[in-house]
Coordinates of C-alpha atoms in Angstrom, one line a residue:
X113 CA 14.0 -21.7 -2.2
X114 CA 15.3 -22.9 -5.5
X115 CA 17.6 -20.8 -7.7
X116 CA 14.9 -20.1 -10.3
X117 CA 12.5 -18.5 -7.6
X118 CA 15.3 -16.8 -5.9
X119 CA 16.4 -15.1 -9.3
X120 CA 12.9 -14.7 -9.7
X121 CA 12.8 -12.5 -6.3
X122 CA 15.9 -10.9 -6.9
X123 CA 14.2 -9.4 -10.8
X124 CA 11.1 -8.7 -8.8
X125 CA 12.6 -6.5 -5.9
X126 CA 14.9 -4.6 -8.4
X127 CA 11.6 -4.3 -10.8
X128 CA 9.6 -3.0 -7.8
X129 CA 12.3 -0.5 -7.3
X130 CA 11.9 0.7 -11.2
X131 CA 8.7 0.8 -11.2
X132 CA 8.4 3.4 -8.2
X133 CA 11.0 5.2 -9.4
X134 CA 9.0 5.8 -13.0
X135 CA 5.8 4.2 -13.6
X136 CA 4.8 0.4 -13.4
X137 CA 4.1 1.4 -17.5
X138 CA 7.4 2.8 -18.3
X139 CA 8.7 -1.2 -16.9
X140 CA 9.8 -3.3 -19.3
X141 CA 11.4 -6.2 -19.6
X142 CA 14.6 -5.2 -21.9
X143 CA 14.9 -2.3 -19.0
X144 CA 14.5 -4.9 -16.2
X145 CA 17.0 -7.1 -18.2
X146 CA 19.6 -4.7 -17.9
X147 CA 19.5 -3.2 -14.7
X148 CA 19.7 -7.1 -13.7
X149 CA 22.5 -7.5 -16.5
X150 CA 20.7 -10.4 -17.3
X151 CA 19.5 -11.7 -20.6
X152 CA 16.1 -10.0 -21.8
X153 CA 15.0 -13.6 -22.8
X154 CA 16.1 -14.9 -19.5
X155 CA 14.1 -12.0 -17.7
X156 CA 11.0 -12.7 -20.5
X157 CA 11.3 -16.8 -19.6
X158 CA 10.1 -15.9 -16.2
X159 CA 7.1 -13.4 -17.2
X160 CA 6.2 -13.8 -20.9
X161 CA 5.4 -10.6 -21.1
X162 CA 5.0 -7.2 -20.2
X163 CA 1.6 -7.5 -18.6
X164 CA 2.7 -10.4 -16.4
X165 CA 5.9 -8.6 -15.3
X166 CA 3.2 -6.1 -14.0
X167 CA 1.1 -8.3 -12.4
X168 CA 4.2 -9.8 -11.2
X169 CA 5.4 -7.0 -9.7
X170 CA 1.7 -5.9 -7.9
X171 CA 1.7 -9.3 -6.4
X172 CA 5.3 -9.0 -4.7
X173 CA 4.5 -5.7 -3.6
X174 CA 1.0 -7.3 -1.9
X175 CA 3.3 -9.7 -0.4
X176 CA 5.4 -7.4 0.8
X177 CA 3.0 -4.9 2.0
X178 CA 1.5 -7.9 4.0
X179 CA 4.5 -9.1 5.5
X180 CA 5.0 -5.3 6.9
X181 CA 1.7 -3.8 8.0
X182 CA -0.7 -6.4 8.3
X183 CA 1.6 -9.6 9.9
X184 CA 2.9 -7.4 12.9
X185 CA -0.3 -6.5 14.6
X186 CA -1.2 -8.0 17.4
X187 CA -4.6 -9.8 17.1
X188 CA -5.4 -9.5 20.6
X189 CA -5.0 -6.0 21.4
X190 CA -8.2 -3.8 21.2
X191 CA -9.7 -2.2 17.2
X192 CA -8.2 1.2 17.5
X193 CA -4.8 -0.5 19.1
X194 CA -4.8 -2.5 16.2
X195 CA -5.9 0.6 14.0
X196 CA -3.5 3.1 15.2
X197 CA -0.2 0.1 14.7
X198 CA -1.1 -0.9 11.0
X199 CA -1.4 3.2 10.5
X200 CA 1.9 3.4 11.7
X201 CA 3.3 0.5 9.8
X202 CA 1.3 1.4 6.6
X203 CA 3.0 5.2 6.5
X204 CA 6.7 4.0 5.8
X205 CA 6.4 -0.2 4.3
X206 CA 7.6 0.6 1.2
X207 CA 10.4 2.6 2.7
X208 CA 14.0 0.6 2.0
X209 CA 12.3 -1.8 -0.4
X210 CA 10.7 0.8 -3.1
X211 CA 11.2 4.5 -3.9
X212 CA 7.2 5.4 -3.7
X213 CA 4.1 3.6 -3.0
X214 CA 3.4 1.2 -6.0
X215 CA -0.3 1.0 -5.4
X216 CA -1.4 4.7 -5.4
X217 CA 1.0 5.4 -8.3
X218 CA -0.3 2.6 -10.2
X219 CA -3.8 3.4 -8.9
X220 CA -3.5 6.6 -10.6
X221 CA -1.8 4.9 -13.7
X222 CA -4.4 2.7 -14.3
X223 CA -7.1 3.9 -13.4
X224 CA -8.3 4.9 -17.1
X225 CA -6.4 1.4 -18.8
X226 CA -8.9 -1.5 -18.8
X227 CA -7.3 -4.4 -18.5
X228 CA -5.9 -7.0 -15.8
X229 CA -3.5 -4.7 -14.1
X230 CA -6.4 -2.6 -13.4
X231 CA -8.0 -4.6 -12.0
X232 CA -5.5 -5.7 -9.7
X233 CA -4.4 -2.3 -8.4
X234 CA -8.6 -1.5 -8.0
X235 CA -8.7 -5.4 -6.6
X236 CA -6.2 -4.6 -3.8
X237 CA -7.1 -1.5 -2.5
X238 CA -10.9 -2.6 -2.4
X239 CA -9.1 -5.4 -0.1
X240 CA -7.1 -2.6 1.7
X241 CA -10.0 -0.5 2.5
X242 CA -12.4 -3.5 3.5
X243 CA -9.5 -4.4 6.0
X244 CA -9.6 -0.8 7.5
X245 CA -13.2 -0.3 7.7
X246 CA -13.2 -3.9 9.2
X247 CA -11.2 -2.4 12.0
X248 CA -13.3 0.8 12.1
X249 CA -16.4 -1.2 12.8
X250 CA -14.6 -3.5 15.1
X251 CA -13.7 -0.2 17.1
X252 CA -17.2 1.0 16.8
X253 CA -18.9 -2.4 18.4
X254 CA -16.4 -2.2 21.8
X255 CA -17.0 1.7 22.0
X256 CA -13.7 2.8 21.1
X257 CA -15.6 5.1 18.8
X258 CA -18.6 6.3 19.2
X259 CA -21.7 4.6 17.8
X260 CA -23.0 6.6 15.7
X261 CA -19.4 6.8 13.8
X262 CA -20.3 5.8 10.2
X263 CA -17.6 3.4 9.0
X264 CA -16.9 4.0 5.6
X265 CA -16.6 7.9 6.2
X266 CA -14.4 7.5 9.1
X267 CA -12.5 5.1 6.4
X268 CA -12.5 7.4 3.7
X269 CA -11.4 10.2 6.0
X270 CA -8.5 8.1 6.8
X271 CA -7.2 7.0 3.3
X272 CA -7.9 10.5 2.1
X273 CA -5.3 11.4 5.2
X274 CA -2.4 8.8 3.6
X275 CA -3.3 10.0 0.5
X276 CA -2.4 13.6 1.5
X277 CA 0.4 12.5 3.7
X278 CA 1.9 11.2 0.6
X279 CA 1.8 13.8 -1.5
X280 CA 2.7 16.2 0.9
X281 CA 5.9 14.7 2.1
X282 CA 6.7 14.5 -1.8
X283 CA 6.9 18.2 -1.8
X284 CA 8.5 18.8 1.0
X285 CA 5.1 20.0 3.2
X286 CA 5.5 16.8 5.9
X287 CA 8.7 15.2 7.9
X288 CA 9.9 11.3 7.1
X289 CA 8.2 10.7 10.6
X290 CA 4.7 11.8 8.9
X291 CA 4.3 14.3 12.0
X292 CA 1.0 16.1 10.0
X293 CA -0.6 12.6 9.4
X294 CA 0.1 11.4 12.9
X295 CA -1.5 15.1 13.9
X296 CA -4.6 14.6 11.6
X297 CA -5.0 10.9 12.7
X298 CA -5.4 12.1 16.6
X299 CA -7.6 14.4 15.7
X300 CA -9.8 12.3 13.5
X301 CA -9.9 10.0 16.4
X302 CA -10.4 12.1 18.7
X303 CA -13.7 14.1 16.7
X304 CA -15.5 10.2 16.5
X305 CA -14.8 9.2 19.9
X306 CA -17.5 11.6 20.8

């Protein structure tokens, strides 16, 4: 890696790390510039603007998030196997690299801005869920759930169960292990097996 994309690395791990710890809004580039004590035209020369920076940031957090949940699982274990790992990996990936997770604050951010960044966020976790019911399905057609298990609800149930987990561990109601969710998830499982 070159010295321009490394610095460029460096500006978007410590603007991740803003970001979660405000809003992806509340990021600017004279902010970013500072907390990198760089130049805000040598932070600008690699974004151009505020909206890129954004985008910017979104896109290393995808990366990120793939590298972490999706990249570990092992192909050739069974759906739910496969399932029950990525939950795992998806409760914590932000964990040591971000204060909070970047997509459902900026899912909730953005959701009444139109605009590119928008449409990212919404673009992403369309991706996200489509991976998970994907799974779901997968699960369904070997009889790991039952077959009358509709996808998409068994999907929404679970996102609406990271969603809570989330918020819940942000007041204090559920342990850094994410005991509750991990409670929830067995017992979600358990109610479509059958």
């Amino acid at each position: 890696m070159n010295k321009g994309k490394h610095t460029k690395q460096q500006i978007l791990a410590t603007a991740l790390n803003i970001a979660t710890e405000t809003s992806l809004n509340d990021l600017t580039i004279g902010g970013l510039a500072a907390a990198m004590n760089m130049s805000k035209s040598g932070v600008f020369a690699h974004f151009n603007s505020k909206e890129n920076l954004q985008l910017a940031v979104l896109e290393h957090a995808h990366a990120l998030f793939l590298q972490t949940v999706i990249a570990p699982i092992d192909k050739q274990s069974l759906p739910l196997s496969q399932l029950l790992r990525t939950c795992e990996l998806w409760q914590g990936w932000y964990q040591g690299k971000a204060c909070n997770c970047i997509f459902i604050s900026a899912a909730v951010e953005f959701d009444d801005q139109l605009g590119a960044v928008r449409d990212l966020v919404k673009s992403l976790l369309q991706s996200w869920l489509s991976y998970l019911n994907k799974l779901v399905i997968q699960a369904i057609e070997v009889k790991e759930l039952s077959e009358q298990t509709d996808a998409k609800q068994f999907t929404y149930e679970l996102y609406s169960l990271y969603l809570g987990s989330q918020h819940m561990r942000w007041v204090g109601f559920e342990d850094d292990t994410h005991t509750r969710f991990n409670l929830a998830l067995s017992r979600l499982i358990q109610r479509y097996q059958g």
